[in-house]
């Protein structure tokens, strides 16, 4: 059992969601979303220097277009946050989100490549240990009177489906890393650009979010980036 991978993931997964919460609270959802998506830089660098992936010039162009599309898509009108006086928190939490998600992606890639036991078994141990860590974190936050983390019918009602979807997402994410073992950027970039593209489309059609010309340019760039990545894979 890859204890050196399972233990860090078990600790990082609960912590990153707590960090995500505080980042949205202090810095807003736009900056937090941008930090999470730009964390793609970390696993891409790992693909080149750690996993020794040979990346073609066309794929480099696709990655550059995709990273630029993130800026254009997430460059939306921002409302002043009521907690903007916390300047250090505004900087600290998005940076933590950026680093945390990047490191988690790398650990999941390493876990997917571990062949001694099925990756589904590895995931079971990761989520079991993460549950224990989550309970401990919740107890500590309750002890320090962070009432926003109290367990209620509301948190269970929304948290349970979110947890199930998150598990399914990670399951297929690891399966993709197994299939494209020699091309991790296909998975790293494809997922991030695809999530932003789909999320923006859902926001526009279902939640009637307003899209600027820059957002539309970003969407077009994201489509081009994903298409180029698929083309280089084929």
C-alpha positions as a LaTeX table, in Angstrom:
\begin{tabular}{lrrr}
\hline
Residue & $x$ (\AA) & $y$ (\AA) & $z$ (\AA) \\
\hline
Unk1 & 0.00 & 0.00 & 0.00 \\
Unk2 & 1.51 & 3.39 & $-1.03$ \\
Unk3 & 1.43 & 4.95 & 2.46 \\
Unk4 & 3.74 & 7.77 & 1.32 \\
Unk5 & 1.02 & 8.87 & $-1.12$ \\
Unk6 & $-2.16$ & 7.99 & 0.81 \\
Unk7 & $-1.24$ & 9.86 & 4.02 \\
Unk8 & $-0.39$ & 13.21 & 2.34 \\
Unk9 & $-3.56$ & 13.01 & 0.22 \\
Unk10 & $-5.67$ & 12.15 & 3.26 \\
Unk11 & $-4.45$ & 15.31 & 4.98 \\
Unk12 & $-4.38$ & 17.60 & 1.94 \\
Unk13 & $-7.92$ & 16.83 & 0.69 \\
Unk14 & $-9.79$ & 18.04 & 3.80 \\
Unk15 & $-7.40$ & 20.96 & 4.30 \\
Unk16 & $-7.76$ & 22.20 & 0.73 \\
Unk17 & $-11.55$ & 22.39 & 1.05 \\
Unk18 & $-11.23$ & 24.37 & 4.28 \\
Unk19 & $-8.72$ & 26.65 & 2.54 \\
Unk20 & $-11.09$ & 26.94 & $-0.44$ \\
Unk21 & $-13.86$ & 28.09 & 1.91 \\
Unk22 & $-11.72$ & 30.80 & 3.50 \\
Unk23 & $-10.33$ & 31.89 & 0.13 \\
Unk24 & $-13.86$ & 32.45 & $-1.20$ \\
Unk25 & $-14.81$ & 34.22 & 2.04 \\
Unk26 & $-11.86$ & 36.64 & 2.11 \\
Unk27 & $-10.86$ & 36.93 & $-1.56$ \\
Unk28 & $-14.04$ & 36.15 & $-3.49$ \\
Unk29 & $-15.00$ & 33.34 & $-5.84$ \\
Unk30 & $-13.33$ & 34.86 & $-8.94$ \\
Unk31 & $-9.83$ & 35.04 & $-7.43$ \\
Unk32 & $-10.28$ & 31.63 & $-5.82$ \\
Unk33 & $-11.44$ & 30.01 & $-9.06$ \\
Unk34 & $-8.55$ & 31.60 & $-10.93$ \\
Unk35 & $-6.05$ & 30.35 & $-8.31$ \\
Unk36 & $-7.49$ & 26.83 & $-8.50$ \\
Unk37 & $-7.34$ & 26.71 & $-12.31$ \\
Unk38 & $-3.90$ & 28.32 & $-12.55$ \\
Unk39 & $-2.63$ & 25.55 & $-10.25$ \\
Unk40 & $-2.46$ & 23.65 & $-13.55$ \\
Unk41 & 1.04 & 25.14 & $-13.86$ \\
Unk42 & 2.34 & 22.86 & $-11.08$ \\
Unk43 & 1.31 & 19.44 & $-12.51$ \\
Unk44 & 2.34 & 20.53 & $-16.01$ \\
Unk45 & 5.83 & 21.32 & $-14.72$ \\
Unk46 & 5.76 & 17.96 & $-12.92$ \\
Unk47 & 4.81 & 16.25 & $-16.20$ \\
Unk48 & 7.93 & 17.67 & $-17.85$ \\
Unk49 & 10.49 & 17.38 & $-15.03$ \\
Unk50 & 9.12 & 14.60 & $-12.80$ \\
Unk51 & 7.23 & 12.28 & $-15.17$ \\
Unk52 & 9.58 & 13.06 & $-18.12$ \\
Unk53 & 6.80 & 13.61 & $-20.66$ \\
Unk54 & 7.91 & 14.63 & $-24.14$ \\
Unk55 & 5.70 & 17.59 & $-25.10$ \\
Unk56 & 5.47 & 18.73 & $-28.71$ \\
Unk57 & 5.56 & 22.37 & $-29.78$ \\
Unk58 & 1.88 & 22.18 & $-30.79$ \\
Unk59 & 0.95 & 21.03 & $-27.29$ \\
Unk60 & 2.94 & 23.89 & $-25.76$ \\
Unk61 & 0.91 & 26.26 & $-27.93$ \\
Unk62 & $-2.32$ & 24.57 & $-26.80$ \\
Unk63 & $-1.32$ & 24.95 & $-23.13$ \\
Unk64 & $-0.47$ & 28.62 & $-23.63$ \\
Unk65 & $-3.81$ & 29.29 & $-25.35$ \\
Unk66 & $-5.61$ & 27.42 & $-22.59$ \\
Unk67 & $-3.90$ & 29.32 & $-19.79$ \\
Unk68 & $-4.72$ & 32.62 & $-21.48$ \\
Unk69 & $-8.33$ & 31.48 & $-21.85$ \\
Unk70 & $-8.55$ & 31.07 & $-18.06$ \\
Unk71 & $-7.76$ & 34.76 & $-17.60$ \\
Unk72 & $-10.30$ & 35.91 & $-20.19$ \\
Unk73 & $-13.08$ & 33.61 & $-18.95$ \\
Unk74 & $-12.65$ & 34.50 & $-15.28$ \\
Unk75 & $-12.12$ & 38.22 & $-15.91$ \\
Unk76 & $-15.58$ & 39.20 & $-14.71$ \\
Unk77 & $-16.94$ & 42.13 & $-12.80$ \\
Unk78 & $-15.99$ & 41.85 & $-9.16$ \\
Unk79 & $-17.98$ & 43.02 & $-6.22$ \\
Unk80 & $-16.22$ & 44.53 & $-3.24$ \\
Unk81 & $-15.86$ & 41.90 & $-0.54$ \\
Unk82 & $-17.05$ & 42.91 & 2.91 \\
Unk83 & $-13.89$ & 41.47 & 4.44 \\
Unk84 & $-11.40$ & 43.17 & 2.13 \\
Unk85 & $-9.67$ & 44.81 & 5.09 \\
Unk86 & $-7.95$ & 41.48 & 5.75 \\
Unk87 & $-5.18$ & 42.13 & 3.23 \\
Unk88 & $-2.92$ & 39.25 & 4.30 \\
Unk89 & $-5.77$ & 36.73 & 4.14 \\
Unk90 & $-6.67$ & 37.96 & 0.63 \\
Unk91 & $-3.18$ & 37.00 & $-0.55$ \\
Unk92 & $-2.53$ & 33.94 & 1.64 \\
Unk93 & $-5.59$ & 31.81 & 0.89 \\
Unk94 & $-5.60$ & 32.00 & $-2.95$ \\
Unk95 & $-1.87$ & 31.18 & $-2.95$ \\
Unk96 & $-2.59$ & 28.22 & $-0.67$ \\
Unk97 & $-5.35$ & 27.08 & $-3.05$ \\
Unk98 & $-2.95$ & 27.42 & $-6.00$ \\
Unk99 & $-0.21$ & 25.34 & $-4.36$ \\
Unk100 & $-2.55$ & 22.85 & $-2.68$ \\
Unk101 & $-4.50$ & 21.82 & $-5.77$ \\
Unk102 & $-1.32$ & 21.57 & $-7.82$ \\
Unk103 & 0.31 & 19.20 & $-5.32$ \\
Unk104 & $-2.88$ & 17.12 & $-4.98$ \\
Unk105 & $-2.97$ & 16.62 & $-8.78$ \\
Unk106 & 0.59 & 15.29 & $-8.69$ \\
Unk107 & $-0.18$ & 12.88 & $-5.84$ \\
Unk108 & $-3.23$ & 11.52 & $-7.68$ \\
Unk109 & $-1.11$ & 10.98 & $-10.78$ \\
Unk110 & 1.45 & 9.02 & $-8.72$ \\
Unk111 & $-1.35$ & 7.02 & $-7.06$ \\
Unk112 & $-2.83$ & 6.13 & $-10.46$ \\
Unk113 & 0.55 & 4.75 & $-11.57$ \\
Unk114 & 0.93 & 2.57 & $-8.45$ \\
Unk115 & 0.21 & $-0.94$ & $-9.72$ \\
Unk116 & 0.68 & $-3.19$ & $-6.65$ \\
Unk117 & $-2.96$ & $-2.76$ & $-5.60$ \\
Unk118 & $-6.03$ & $-1.60$ & $-7.61$ \\
Unk119 & $-6.45$ & 2.18 & $-7.67$ \\
Unk120 & $-10.01$ & 1.74 & $-6.37$ \\
Unk121 & $-8.57$ & 0.19 & $-3.20$ \\
Unk122 & $-6.10$ & 3.05 & $-2.88$ \\
Unk123 & $-8.95$ & 5.53 & $-3.21$ \\
Unk124 & $-10.89$ & 3.74 & $-0.47$ \\
Unk125 & $-7.99$ & 4.16 & 1.96 \\
Unk126 & $-7.50$ & 7.79 & 0.91 \\
Unk127 & $-11.14$ & 8.72 & 1.55 \\
Unk128 & $-11.33$ & 6.68 & 4.76 \\
Unk129 & $-8.29$ & 8.46 & 6.20 \\
Unk130 & $-9.55$ & 11.80 & 4.84 \\
Unk131 & $-12.82$ & 11.23 & 6.71 \\
Unk132 & $-10.92$ & 10.78 & 9.96 \\
Unk133 & $-8.87$ & 13.92 & 9.32 \\
Unk134 & $-12.07$ & 15.83 & 8.40 \\
Unk135 & $-13.71$ & 14.86 & 11.70 \\
Unk136 & $-10.63$ & 16.02 & 13.61 \\
Unk137 & $-10.56$ & 19.33 & 11.72 \\
Unk138 & $-14.27$ & 19.85 & 12.39 \\
Unk139 & $-13.76$ & 19.17 & 16.10 \\
Unk140 & $-10.90$ & 21.68 & 16.23 \\
Unk141 & $-12.90$ & 24.35 & 14.39 \\
Unk142 & $-15.87$ & 23.72 & 16.68 \\
Unk143 & $-13.56$ & 24.03 & 19.66 \\
Unk144 & $-12.44$ & 27.45 & 18.38 \\
Unk145 & $-16.11$ & 28.37 & 17.86 \\
Unk146 & $-16.10$ & 28.37 & 14.05 \\
Unk147 & $-19.86$ & 27.79 & 13.91 \\
Unk148 & $-19.93$ & 27.89 & 10.08 \\
Unk149 & $-18.52$ & 24.37 & 10.09 \\
Unk150 & $-21.17$ & 22.89 & 12.36 \\
Unk151 & $-22.83$ & 19.73 & 10.99 \\
Unk152 & $-26.52$ & 20.28 & 10.20 \\
Unk153 & $-29.26$ & 18.90 & 7.95 \\
Unk154 & $-28.36$ & 21.64 & 5.46 \\
Unk155 & $-24.67$ & 20.65 & 5.26 \\
Unk156 & $-25.51$ & 16.94 & 5.00 \\
Unk157 & $-28.15$ & 17.54 & 2.31 \\
Unk158 & $-25.73$ & 19.45 & 0.08 \\
Unk159 & $-22.47$ & 17.88 & 1.25 \\
Unk160 & $-23.40$ & 14.24 & 0.59 \\
Unk161 & $-24.17$ & 14.65 & $-3.16$ \\
Unk162 & $-21.11$ & 16.87 & $-3.51$ \\
Unk163 & $-18.94$ & 14.21 & $-1.87$ \\
Unk164 & $-20.31$ & 11.47 & $-4.12$ \\
Unk165 & $-19.74$ & 13.55 & $-7.26$ \\
Unk166 & $-16.24$ & 14.45 & $-6.05$ \\
Unk167 & $-15.44$ & 10.77 & $-5.51$ \\
Unk168 & $-16.71$ & 9.85 & $-9.00$ \\
Unk169 & $-14.67$ & 12.73 & $-10.47$ \\
Unk170 & $-11.47$ & 11.53 & $-8.80$ \\
Unk171 & $-12.20$ & 7.91 & $-9.81$ \\
Unk172 & $-12.41$ & 8.79 & $-13.50$ \\
Unk173 & $-9.53$ & 11.27 & $-13.14$ \\
Unk174 & $-7.24$ & 8.47 & $-11.96$ \\
Unk175 & $-8.54$ & 6.12 & $-14.65$ \\
Unk176 & $-7.68$ & 8.76 & $-17.25$ \\
Unk177 & $-4.16$ & 8.99 & $-15.83$ \\
Unk178 & $-3.81$ & 5.23 & $-16.23$ \\
Unk179 & $-4.99$ & 5.30 & $-19.84$ \\
Unk180 & $-2.82$ & 8.31 & $-20.73$ \\
Unk181 & 0.09 & 7.28 & $-18.51$ \\
Unk182 & 2.68 & 8.71 & $-20.92$ \\
Unk183 & 0.78 & 11.95 & $-21.54$ \\
Unk184 & $-0.27$ & 13.42 & $-18.17$ \\
Unk185 & $-0.74$ & 16.91 & $-19.63$ \\
Unk186 & $-3.66$ & 15.50 & $-21.65$ \\
Unk187 & $-5.44$ & 14.76 & $-18.37$ \\
Unk188 & $-4.24$ & 17.79 & $-16.38$ \\
Unk189 & $-5.03$ & 20.33 & $-19.09$ \\
Unk190 & $-8.08$ & 18.60 & $-20.55$ \\
Unk191 & $-9.83$ & 18.46 & $-17.19$ \\
Unk192 & $-9.05$ & 22.04 & $-16.15$ \\
Unk193 & $-9.92$ & 23.67 & $-19.47$ \\
Unk194 & $-12.96$ & 21.44 & $-19.85$ \\
Unk195 & $-14.29$ & 22.26 & $-16.37$ \\
Unk196 & $-13.96$ & 26.00 & $-16.99$ \\
Unk197 & $-15.62$ & 25.71 & $-20.41$ \\
Unk198 & $-18.53$ & 23.60 & $-19.13$ \\
Unk199 & $-18.89$ & 25.62 & $-15.91$ \\
Unk200 & $-19.13$ & 28.90 & $-17.82$ \\
Unk201 & $-21.66$ & 27.43 & $-20.24$ \\
Unk202 & $-23.82$ & 26.16 & $-17.36$ \\
Unk203 & $-23.57$ & 29.56 & $-15.65$ \\
Unk204 & $-24.72$ & 31.30 & $-18.82$ \\
Unk205 & $-27.61$ & 29.01 & $-19.81$ \\
Unk206 & $-28.94$ & 27.94 & $-16.40$ \\
Unk207 & $-28.02$ & 30.81 & $-14.06$ \\
Unk208 & $-28.23$ & 33.60 & $-16.65$ \\
Unk209 & $-24.74$ & 34.93 & $-15.91$ \\
Unk210 & $-23.68$ & 37.81 & $-18.11$ \\
Unk211 & $-20.75$ & 37.16 & $-20.46$ \\
Unk212 & $-18.52$ & 39.96 & $-21.72$ \\
Unk213 & $-16.64$ & 40.01 & $-25.03$ \\
Unk214 & $-13.51$ & 38.98 & $-23.14$ \\
Unk215 & $-15.35$ & 35.98 & $-21.65$ \\
Unk216 & $-16.51$ & 34.90 & $-25.13$ \\
Unk217 & $-12.95$ & 35.23 & $-26.46$ \\
Unk218 & $-11.79$ & 33.08 & $-23.53$ \\
Unk219 & $-14.40$ & 30.42 & $-24.29$ \\
Unk220 & $-13.30$ & 30.29 & $-27.93$ \\
Unk221 & $-9.65$ & 29.98 & $-26.81$ \\
Unk222 & $-10.57$ & 27.17 & $-24.41$ \\
Unk223 & $-12.29$ & 25.26 & $-27.22$ \\
Unk224 & $-9.22$ & 25.73 & $-29.43$ \\
Unk225 & $-6.89$ & 24.61 & $-26.61$ \\
Unk226 & $-8.88$ & 21.44 & $-25.85$ \\
Unk227 & $-9.16$ & 20.65 & $-29.58$ \\
Unk228 & $-5.40$ & 21.03 & $-30.05$ \\
Unk229 & $-4.68$ & 18.81 & $-27.05$ \\
Unk230 & $-7.00$ & 16.11 & $-28.40$ \\
Unk231 & $-5.41$ & 16.46 & $-31.85$ \\
Unk232 & $-1.88$ & 16.06 & $-30.47$ \\
Unk233 & $-3.03$ & 13.01 & $-28.51$ \\
Unk234 & $-4.50$ & 11.42 & $-31.64$ \\
\hline
\end{tabular}
